[in-house]
PDB file of C-alpha atoms in Angstrom:
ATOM      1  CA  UNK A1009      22.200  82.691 -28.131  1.00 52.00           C
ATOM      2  CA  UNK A1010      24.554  79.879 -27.550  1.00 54.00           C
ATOM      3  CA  UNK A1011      23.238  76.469 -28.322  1.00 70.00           C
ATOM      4  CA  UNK A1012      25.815  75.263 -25.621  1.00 81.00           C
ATOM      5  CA  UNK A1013      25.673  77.520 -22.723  1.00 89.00           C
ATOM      6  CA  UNK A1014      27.503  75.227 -20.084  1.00 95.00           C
ATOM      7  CA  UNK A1015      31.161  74.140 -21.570  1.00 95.00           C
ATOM      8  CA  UNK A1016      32.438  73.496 -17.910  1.00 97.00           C
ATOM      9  CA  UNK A1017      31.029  72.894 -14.745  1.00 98.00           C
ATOM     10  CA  UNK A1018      32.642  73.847 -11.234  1.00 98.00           C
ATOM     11  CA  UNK A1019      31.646  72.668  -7.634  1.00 97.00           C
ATOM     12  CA  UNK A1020      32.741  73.419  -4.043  1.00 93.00           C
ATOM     13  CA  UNK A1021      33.853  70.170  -2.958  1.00 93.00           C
ATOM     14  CA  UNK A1022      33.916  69.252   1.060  1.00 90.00           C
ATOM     15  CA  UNK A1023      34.798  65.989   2.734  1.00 90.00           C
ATOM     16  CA  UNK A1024      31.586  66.177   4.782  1.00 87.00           C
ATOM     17  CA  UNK A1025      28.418  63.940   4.600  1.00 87.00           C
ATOM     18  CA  UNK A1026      27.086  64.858   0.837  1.00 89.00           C
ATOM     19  CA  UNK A1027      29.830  64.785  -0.759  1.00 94.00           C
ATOM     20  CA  UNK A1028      28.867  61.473  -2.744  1.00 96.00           C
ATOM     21  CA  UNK A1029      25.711  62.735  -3.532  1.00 95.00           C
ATOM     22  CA  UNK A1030      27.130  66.039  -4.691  1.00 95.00           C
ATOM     23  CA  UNK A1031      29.872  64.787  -6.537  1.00 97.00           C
ATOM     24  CA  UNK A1032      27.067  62.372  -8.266  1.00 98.00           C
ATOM     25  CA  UNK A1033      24.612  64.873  -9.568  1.00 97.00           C
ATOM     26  CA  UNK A1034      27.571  66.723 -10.206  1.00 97.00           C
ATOM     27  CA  UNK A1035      29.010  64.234 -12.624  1.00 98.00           C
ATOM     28  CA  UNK A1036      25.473  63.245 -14.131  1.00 98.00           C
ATOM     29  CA  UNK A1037      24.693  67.153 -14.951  1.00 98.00           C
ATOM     30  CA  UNK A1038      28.628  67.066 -16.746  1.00 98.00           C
ATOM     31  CA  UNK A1039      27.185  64.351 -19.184  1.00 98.00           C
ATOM     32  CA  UNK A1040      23.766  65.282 -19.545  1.00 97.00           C
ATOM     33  CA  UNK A1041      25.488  68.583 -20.968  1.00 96.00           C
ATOM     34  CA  UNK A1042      28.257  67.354 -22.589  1.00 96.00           C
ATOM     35  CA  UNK A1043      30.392  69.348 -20.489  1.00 97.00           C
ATOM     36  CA  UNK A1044      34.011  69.288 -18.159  1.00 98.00           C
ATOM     37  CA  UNK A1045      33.948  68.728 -14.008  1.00 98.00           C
ATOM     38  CA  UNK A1046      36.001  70.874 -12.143  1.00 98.00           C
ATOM     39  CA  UNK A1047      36.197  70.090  -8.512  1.00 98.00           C
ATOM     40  CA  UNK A1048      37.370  72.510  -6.629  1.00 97.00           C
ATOM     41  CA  UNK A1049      38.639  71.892  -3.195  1.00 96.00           C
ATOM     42  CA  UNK A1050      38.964  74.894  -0.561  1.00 94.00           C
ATOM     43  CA  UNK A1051      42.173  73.370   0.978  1.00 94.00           C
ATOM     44  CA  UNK A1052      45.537  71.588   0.856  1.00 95.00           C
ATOM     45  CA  UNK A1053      46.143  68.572  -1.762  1.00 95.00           C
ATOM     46  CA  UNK A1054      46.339  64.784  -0.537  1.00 96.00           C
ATOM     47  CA  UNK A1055      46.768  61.411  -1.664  1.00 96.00           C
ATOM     48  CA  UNK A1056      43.875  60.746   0.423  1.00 96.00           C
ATOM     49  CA  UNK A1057      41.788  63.388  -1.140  1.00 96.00           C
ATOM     50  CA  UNK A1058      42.885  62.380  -4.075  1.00 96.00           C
ATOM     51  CA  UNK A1059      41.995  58.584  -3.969  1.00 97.00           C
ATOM     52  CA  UNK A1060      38.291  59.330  -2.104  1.00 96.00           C
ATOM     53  CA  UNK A1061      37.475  61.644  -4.832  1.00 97.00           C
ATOM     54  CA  UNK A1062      39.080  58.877  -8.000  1.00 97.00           C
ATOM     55  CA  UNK A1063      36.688  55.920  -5.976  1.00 97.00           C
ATOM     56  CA  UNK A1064      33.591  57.913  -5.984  1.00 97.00           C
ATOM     57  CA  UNK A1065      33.712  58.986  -9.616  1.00 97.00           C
ATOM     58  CA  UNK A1066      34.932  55.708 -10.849  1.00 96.00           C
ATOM     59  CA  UNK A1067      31.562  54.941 -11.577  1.00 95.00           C
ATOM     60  CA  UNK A1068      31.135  57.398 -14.056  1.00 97.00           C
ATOM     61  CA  UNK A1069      34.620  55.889 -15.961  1.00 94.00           C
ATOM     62  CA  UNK A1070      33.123  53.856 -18.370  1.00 96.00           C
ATOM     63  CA  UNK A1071      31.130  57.565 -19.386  1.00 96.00           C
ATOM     64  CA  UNK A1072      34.362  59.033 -19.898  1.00 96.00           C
ATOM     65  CA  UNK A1073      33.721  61.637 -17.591  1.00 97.00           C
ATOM     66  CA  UNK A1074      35.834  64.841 -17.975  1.00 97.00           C
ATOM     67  CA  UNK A1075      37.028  66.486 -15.018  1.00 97.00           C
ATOM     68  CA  UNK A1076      40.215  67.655 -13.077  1.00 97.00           C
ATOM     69  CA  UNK A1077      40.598  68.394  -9.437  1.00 97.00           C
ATOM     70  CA  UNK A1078      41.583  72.198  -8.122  1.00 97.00           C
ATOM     71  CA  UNK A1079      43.189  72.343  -4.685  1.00 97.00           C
ATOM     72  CA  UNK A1080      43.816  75.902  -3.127  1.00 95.00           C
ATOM     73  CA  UNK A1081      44.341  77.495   0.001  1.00 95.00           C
ATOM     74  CA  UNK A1082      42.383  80.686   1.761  1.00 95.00           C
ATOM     75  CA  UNK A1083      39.090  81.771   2.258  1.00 94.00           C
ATOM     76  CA  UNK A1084      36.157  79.683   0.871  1.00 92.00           C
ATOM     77  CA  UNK A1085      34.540  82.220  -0.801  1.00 93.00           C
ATOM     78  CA  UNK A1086      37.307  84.008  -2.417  1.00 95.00           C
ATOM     79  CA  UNK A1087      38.936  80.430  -3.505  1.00 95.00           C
ATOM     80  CA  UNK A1088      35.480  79.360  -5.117  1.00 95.00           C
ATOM     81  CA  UNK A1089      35.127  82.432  -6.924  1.00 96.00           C
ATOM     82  CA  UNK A1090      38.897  83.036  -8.416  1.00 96.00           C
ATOM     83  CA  UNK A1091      39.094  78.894  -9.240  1.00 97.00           C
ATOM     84  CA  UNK A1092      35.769  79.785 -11.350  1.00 96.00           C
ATOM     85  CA  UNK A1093      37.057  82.691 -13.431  1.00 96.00           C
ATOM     86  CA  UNK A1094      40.485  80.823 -13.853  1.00 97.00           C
ATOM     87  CA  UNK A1095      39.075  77.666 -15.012  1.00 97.00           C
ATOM     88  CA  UNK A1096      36.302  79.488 -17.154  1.00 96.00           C
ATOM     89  CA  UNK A1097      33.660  77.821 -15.442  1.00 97.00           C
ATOM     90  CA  UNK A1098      30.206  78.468 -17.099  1.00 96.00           C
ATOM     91  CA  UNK A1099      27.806  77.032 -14.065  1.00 98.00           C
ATOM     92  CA  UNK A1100      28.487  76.534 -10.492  1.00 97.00           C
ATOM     93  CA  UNK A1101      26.706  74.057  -8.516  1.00 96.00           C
ATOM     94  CA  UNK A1102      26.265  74.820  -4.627  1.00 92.00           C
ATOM     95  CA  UNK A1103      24.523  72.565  -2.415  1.00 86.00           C
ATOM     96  CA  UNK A1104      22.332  74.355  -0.273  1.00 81.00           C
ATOM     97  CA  UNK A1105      21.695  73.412   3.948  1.00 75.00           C
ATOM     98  CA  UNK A1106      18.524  72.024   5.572  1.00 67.00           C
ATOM     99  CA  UNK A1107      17.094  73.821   8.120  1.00 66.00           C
ATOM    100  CA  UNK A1108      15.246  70.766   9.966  1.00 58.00           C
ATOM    101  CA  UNK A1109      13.467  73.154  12.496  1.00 58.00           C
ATOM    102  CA  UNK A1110      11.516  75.086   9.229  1.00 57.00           C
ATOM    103  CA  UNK A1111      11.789  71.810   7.347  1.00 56.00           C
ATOM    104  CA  UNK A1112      13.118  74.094   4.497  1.00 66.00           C
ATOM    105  CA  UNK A1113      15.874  74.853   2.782  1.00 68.00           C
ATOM    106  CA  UNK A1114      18.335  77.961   2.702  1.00 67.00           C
ATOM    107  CA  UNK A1115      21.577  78.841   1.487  1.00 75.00           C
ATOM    108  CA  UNK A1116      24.279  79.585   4.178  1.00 75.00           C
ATOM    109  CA  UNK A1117      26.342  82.947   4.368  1.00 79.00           C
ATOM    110  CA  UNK A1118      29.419  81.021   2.017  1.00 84.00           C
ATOM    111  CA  UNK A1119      27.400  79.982  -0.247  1.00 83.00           C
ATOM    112  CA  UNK A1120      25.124  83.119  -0.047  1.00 83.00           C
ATOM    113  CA  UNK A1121      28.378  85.120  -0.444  1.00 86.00           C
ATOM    114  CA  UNK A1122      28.910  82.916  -3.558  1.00 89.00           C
ATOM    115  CA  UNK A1123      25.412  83.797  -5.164  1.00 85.00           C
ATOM    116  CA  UNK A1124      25.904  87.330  -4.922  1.00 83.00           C
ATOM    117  CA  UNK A1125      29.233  87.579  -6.139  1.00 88.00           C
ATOM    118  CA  UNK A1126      29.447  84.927  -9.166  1.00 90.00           C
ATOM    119  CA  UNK A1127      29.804  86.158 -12.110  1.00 91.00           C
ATOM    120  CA  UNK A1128      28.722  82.632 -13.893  1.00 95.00           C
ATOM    121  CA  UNK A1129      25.645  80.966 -13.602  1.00 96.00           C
ATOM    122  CA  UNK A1130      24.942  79.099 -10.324  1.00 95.00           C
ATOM    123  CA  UNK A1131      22.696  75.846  -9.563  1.00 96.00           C
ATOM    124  CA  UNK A1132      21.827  75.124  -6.040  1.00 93.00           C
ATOM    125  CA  UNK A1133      20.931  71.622  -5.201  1.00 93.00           C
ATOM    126  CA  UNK A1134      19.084  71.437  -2.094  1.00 90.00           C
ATOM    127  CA  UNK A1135      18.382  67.619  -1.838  1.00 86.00           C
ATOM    128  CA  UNK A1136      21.102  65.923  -3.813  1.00 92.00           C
ATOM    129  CA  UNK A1137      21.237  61.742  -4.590  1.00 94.00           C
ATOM    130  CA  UNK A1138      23.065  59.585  -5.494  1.00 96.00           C
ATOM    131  CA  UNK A1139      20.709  57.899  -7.528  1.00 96.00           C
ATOM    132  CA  UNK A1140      19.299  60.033  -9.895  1.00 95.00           C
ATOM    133  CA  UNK A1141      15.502  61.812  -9.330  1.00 95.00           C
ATOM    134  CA  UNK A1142      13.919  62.237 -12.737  1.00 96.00           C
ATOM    135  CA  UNK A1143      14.013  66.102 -13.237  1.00 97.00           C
ATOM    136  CA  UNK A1144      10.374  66.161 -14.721  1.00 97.00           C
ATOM    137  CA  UNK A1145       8.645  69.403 -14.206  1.00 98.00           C
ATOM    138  CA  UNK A1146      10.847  72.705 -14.783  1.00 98.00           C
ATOM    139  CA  UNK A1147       9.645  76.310 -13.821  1.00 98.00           C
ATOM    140  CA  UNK A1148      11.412  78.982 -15.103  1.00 97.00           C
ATOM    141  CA  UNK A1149      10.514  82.991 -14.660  1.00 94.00           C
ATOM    142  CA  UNK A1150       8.798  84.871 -17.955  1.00 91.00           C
ATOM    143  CA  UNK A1151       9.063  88.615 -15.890  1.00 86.00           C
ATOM    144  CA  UNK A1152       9.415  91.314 -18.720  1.00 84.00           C
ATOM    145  CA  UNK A1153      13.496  91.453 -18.784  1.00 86.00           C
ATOM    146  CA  UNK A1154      16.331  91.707 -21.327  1.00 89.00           C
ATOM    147  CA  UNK A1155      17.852  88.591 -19.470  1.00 91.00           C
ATOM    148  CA  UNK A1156      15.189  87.027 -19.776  1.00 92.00           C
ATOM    149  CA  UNK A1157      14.933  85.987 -23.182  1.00 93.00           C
ATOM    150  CA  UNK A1158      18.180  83.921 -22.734  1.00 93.00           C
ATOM    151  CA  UNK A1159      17.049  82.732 -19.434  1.00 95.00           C
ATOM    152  CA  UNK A1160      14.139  80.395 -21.186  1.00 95.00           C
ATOM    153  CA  UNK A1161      15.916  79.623 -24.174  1.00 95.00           C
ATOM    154  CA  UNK A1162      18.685  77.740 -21.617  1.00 96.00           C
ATOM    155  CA  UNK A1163      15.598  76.326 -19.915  1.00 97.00           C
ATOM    156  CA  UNK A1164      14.273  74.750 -22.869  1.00 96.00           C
ATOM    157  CA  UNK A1165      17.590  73.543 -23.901  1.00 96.00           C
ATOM    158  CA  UNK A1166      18.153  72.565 -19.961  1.00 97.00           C
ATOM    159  CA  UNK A1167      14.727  70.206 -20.045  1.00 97.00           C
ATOM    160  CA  UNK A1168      15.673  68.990 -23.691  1.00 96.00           C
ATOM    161  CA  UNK A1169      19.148  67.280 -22.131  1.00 96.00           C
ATOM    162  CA  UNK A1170      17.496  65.825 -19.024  1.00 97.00           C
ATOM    163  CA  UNK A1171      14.530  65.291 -21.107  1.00 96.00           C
ATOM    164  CA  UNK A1172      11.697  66.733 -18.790  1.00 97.00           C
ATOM    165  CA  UNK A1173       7.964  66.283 -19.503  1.00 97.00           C
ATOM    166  CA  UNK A1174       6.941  69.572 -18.799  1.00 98.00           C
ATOM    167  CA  UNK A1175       8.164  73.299 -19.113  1.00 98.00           C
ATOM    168  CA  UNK A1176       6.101  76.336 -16.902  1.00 97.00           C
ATOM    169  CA  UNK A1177       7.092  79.821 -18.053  1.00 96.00           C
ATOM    170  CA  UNK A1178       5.639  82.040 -15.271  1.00 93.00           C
ATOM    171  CA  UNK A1179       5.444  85.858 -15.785  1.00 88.00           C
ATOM    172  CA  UNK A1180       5.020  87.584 -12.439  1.00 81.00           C
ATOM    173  CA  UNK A1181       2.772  90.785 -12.759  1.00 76.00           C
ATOM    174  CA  UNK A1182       3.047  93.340 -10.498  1.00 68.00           C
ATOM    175  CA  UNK A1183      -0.187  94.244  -8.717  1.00 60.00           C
ATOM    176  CA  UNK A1184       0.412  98.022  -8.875  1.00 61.00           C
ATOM    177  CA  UNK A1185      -0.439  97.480 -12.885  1.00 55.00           C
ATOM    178  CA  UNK A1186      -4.042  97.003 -11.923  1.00 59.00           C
ATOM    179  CA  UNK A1187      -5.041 100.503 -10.968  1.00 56.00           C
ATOM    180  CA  UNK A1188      -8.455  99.941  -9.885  1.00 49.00           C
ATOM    181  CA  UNK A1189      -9.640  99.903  -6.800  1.00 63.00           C
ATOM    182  CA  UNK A1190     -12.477  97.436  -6.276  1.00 53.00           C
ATOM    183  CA  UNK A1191     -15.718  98.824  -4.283  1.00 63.00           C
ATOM    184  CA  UNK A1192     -19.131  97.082  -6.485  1.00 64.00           C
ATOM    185  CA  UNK A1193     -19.596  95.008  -9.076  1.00 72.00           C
ATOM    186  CA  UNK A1194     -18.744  97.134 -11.864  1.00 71.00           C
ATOM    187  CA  UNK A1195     -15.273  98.297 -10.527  1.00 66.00           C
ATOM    188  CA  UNK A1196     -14.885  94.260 -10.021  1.00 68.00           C
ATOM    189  CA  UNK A1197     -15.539  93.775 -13.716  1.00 75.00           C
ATOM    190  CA  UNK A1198     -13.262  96.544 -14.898  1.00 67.00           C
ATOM    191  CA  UNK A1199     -10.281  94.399 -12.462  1.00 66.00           C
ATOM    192  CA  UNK A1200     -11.060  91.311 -13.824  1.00 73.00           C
ATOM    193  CA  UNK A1201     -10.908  92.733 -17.660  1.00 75.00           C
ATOM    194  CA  UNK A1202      -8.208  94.588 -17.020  1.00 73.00           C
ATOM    195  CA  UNK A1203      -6.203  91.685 -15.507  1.00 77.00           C
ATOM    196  CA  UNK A1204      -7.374  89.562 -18.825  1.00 78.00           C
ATOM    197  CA  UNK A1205      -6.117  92.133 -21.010  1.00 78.00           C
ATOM    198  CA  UNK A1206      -2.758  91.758 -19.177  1.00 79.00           C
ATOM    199  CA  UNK A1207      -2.534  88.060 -18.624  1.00 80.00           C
ATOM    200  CA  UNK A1208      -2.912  88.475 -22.853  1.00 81.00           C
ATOM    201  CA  UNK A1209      -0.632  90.759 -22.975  1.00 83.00           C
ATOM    202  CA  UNK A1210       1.964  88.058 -20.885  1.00 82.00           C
ATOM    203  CA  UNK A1211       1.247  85.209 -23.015  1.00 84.00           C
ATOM    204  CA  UNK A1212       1.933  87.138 -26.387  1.00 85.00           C
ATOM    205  CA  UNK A1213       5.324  88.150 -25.398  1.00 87.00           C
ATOM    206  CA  UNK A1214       6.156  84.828 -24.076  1.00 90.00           C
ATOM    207  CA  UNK A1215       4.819  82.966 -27.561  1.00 87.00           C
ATOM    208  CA  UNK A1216       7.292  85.441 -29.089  1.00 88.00           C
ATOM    209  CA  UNK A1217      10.320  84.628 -27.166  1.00 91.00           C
ATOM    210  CA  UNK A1218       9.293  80.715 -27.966  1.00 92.00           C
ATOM    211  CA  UNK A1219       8.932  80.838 -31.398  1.00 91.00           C
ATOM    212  CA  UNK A1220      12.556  81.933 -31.858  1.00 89.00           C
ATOM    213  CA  UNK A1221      14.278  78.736 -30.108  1.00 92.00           C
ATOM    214  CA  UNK A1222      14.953  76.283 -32.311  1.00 91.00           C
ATOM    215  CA  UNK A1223      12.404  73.346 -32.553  1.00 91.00           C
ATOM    216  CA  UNK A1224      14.423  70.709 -31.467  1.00 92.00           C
ATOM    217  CA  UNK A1225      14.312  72.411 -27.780  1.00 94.00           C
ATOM    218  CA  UNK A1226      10.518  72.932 -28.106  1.00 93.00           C
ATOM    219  CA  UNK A1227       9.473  69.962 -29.456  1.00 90.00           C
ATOM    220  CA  UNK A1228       8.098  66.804 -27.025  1.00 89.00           C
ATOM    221  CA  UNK A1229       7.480  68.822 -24.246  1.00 95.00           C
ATOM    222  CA  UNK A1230       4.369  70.332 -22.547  1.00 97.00           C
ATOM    223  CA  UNK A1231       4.635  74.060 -22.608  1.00 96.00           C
ATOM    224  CA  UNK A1232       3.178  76.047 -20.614  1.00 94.00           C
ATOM    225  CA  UNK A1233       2.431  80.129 -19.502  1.00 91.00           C
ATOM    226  CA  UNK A1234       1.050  80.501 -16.117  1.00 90.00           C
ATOM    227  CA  UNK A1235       0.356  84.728 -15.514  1.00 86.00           C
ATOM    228  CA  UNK A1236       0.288  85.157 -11.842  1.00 84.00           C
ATOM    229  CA  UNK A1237       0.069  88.309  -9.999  1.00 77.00           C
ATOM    230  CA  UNK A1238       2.285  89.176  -6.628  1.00 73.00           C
ATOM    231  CA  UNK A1239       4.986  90.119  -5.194  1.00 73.00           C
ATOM    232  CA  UNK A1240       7.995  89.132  -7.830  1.00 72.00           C
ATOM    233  CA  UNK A1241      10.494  86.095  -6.621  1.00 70.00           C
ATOM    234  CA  UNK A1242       8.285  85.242  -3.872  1.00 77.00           C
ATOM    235  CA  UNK A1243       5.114  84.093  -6.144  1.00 86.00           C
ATOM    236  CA  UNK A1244       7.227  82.178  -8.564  1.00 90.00           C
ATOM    237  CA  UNK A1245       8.813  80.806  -5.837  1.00 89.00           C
ATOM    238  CA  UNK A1246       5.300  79.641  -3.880  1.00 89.00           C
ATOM    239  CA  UNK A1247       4.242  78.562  -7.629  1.00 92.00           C
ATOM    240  CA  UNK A1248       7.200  75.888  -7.913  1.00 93.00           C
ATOM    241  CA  UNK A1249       6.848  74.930  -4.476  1.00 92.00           C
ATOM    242  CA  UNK A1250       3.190  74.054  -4.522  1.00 94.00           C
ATOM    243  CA  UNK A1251       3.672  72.748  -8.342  1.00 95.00           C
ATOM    244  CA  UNK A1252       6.387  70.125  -6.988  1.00 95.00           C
ATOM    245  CA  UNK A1253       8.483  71.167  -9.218  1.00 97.00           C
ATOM    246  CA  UNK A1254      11.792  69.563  -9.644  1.00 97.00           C
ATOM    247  CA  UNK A1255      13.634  72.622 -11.079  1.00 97.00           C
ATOM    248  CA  UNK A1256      13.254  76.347 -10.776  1.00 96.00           C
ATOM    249  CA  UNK A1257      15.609  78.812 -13.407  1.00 96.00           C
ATOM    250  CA  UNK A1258      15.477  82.643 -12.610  1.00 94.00           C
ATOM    251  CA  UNK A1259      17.553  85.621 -14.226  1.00 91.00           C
ATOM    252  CA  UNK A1260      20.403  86.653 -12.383  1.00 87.00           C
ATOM    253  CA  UNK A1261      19.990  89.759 -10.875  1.00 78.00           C
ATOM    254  CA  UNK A1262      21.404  93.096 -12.327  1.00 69.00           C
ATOM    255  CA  UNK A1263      22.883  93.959  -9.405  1.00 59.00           C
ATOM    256  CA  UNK A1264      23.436  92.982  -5.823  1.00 53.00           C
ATOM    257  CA  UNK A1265      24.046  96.409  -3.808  1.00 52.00           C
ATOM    258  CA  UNK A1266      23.522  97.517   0.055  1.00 47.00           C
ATOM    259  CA  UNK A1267      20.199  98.625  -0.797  1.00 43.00           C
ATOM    260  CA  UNK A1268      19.048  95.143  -2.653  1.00 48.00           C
ATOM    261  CA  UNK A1269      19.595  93.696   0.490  1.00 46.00           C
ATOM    262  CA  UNK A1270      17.554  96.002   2.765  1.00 41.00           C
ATOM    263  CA  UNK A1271      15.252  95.755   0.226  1.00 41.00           C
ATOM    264  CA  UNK A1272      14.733  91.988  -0.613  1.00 46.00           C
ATOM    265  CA  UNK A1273      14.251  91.636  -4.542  1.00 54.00           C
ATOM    266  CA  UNK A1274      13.357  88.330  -6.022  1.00 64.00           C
ATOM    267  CA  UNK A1275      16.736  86.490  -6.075  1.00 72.00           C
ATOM    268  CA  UNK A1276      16.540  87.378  -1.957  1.00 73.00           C
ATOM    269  CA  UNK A1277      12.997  86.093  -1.362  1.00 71.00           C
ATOM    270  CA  UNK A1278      14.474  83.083  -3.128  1.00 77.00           C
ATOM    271  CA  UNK A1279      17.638  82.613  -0.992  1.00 78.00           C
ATOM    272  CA  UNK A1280      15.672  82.589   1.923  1.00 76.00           C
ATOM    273  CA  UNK A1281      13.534  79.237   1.733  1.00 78.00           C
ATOM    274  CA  UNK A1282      14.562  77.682  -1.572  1.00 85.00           C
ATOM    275  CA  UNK A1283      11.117  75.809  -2.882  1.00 86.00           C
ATOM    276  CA  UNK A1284      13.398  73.344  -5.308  1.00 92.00           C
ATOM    277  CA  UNK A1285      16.462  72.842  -6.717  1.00 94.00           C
ATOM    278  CA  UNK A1286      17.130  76.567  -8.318  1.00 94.00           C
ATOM    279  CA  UNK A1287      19.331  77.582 -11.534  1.00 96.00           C
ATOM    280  CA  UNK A1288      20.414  81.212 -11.882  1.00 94.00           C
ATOM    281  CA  UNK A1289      21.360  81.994 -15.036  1.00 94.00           C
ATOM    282  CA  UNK A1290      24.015  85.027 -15.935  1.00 88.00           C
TER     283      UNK A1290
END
């Protein structure tokens, strides 16, 4: 496992409304993880581009902020993609859209297209500022995965370079695993043992996974393993939500097929009403 998962960052930039504030926590994230900026503009180059984009990040000069600017013509999705496997880019940041009637957020069909083609990790910023919000509470899914394992190591090393106060691994468990049907009291016990014995079971494998990151990524932060049970991606989801917190990480899924999408998995319960700012990690 990489101690230095994100060499290069890439974003979608647009001369609309946000682009200050995306350009900013942008830039921030670039030094936080000691990493290059690659803006990359669906379109053709300008001086004027140019000059807009050199004012806004001249406030991040005296940082020495890496970054170069990509201009190319065609369709959004297929530019956004190619410009990240060209420039190597390790994360991709997306800003997600408001939907003011739900008074939630949701990623639209380019930027949905994005998340279910990238083939590098992908952060979508639904609320972005240009002064920066404290990231202080990170959630980040525990499910029983072989991407997982990487997936909270980059957390921890995530909340040790914005310095958050507290870490939530959440392991999802799927319902079907408690096979008892509940009808008195002593079927009730047998549940409610049963679900001990696996919220146990949860927080063992987790403590595993933890004690192999180095310290320095575990250290000064609250740590924490919260077994829920539900329906997977939608109860981590409604977790972070109702926890406020500021960041939620999630394995990328295996695969993305016809039937994925008839048949929502967590990645797509996620897309749909995004509770936070959410990392997807490859």
């Amino acid at each position: 496992m990489s101690l230095k998962p994100f060499k290069s960052i890439g974003i979608g930039v647009a001369f609309s409304p946000n682009l200050k504030p995306n350009l900013y926590e942008a830039a921030r994230l670039s030094l936080y993880l000691d990493a290059k900026l690659v803006l990359i503009h669906v379109g053709a180059e300008s001086e004027d581009k140019i000059k807009t984009l050199k004012i806004i990040l001249n406030t991040f000069k005296k940082d020495n902020l890496d970054y170069e600017v990509v201009f190319k013509t065609g369709n959004p999705v297929d530019v956004i993609l190619s410009a990240s496997i060209e420039k190597n880019i390790d994360l991709l940041v997306i800003g997600a859209a408001k939907r003011e009637k739900f008074l939630t957020y949701y990623v639209g069909s380019i930027a949905r297209k994005i998340t279910r083609q990238a083939t590098c990790s992908l952060l979508l910023l639904i609320n972005p500022s240009v002064d920066r919000i404290p990231c202080k509470h990170i959630v980040v899914n525990g499910l029983k995965d072989p991407k997982t394992e990487r997936t909270i190591a980059t957390a921890f090393y995530i909340a040790s370079k914005l310095k958050s106060e507290k870490l939530t691994i959440v392991e999802e468990i799927n319902q079907n695993e408690i096979a008892v049907k509940v009808e008195d009291d002593k079927s009730l016990r047998k549940a409610t043992i049963l679900k001990e014995r696996l919220r146990n079971r949860e927080r063992s494998r987790i403590n595993h996974i933890i004690e192999d990151i180095p310290k320095e990524y575990t250290e000064n932060i609250a740590i924490k393993s919260q077994p829920i049970f539900g329906t997977q991606g939608y109860s981590i989801g409604h977790y972070a939500q109702i926890k406020r917190a500021d960041l939620l990480i999630m394995n990328a899924p295996t695969k993305m097929t016809f039937w994925d999408r008839l048949f929502p998995h967590d990645i797509e319960h996620i897309l749909t009403e995004l509770p936070t700012d959410v990392l997807i990690i490859q």
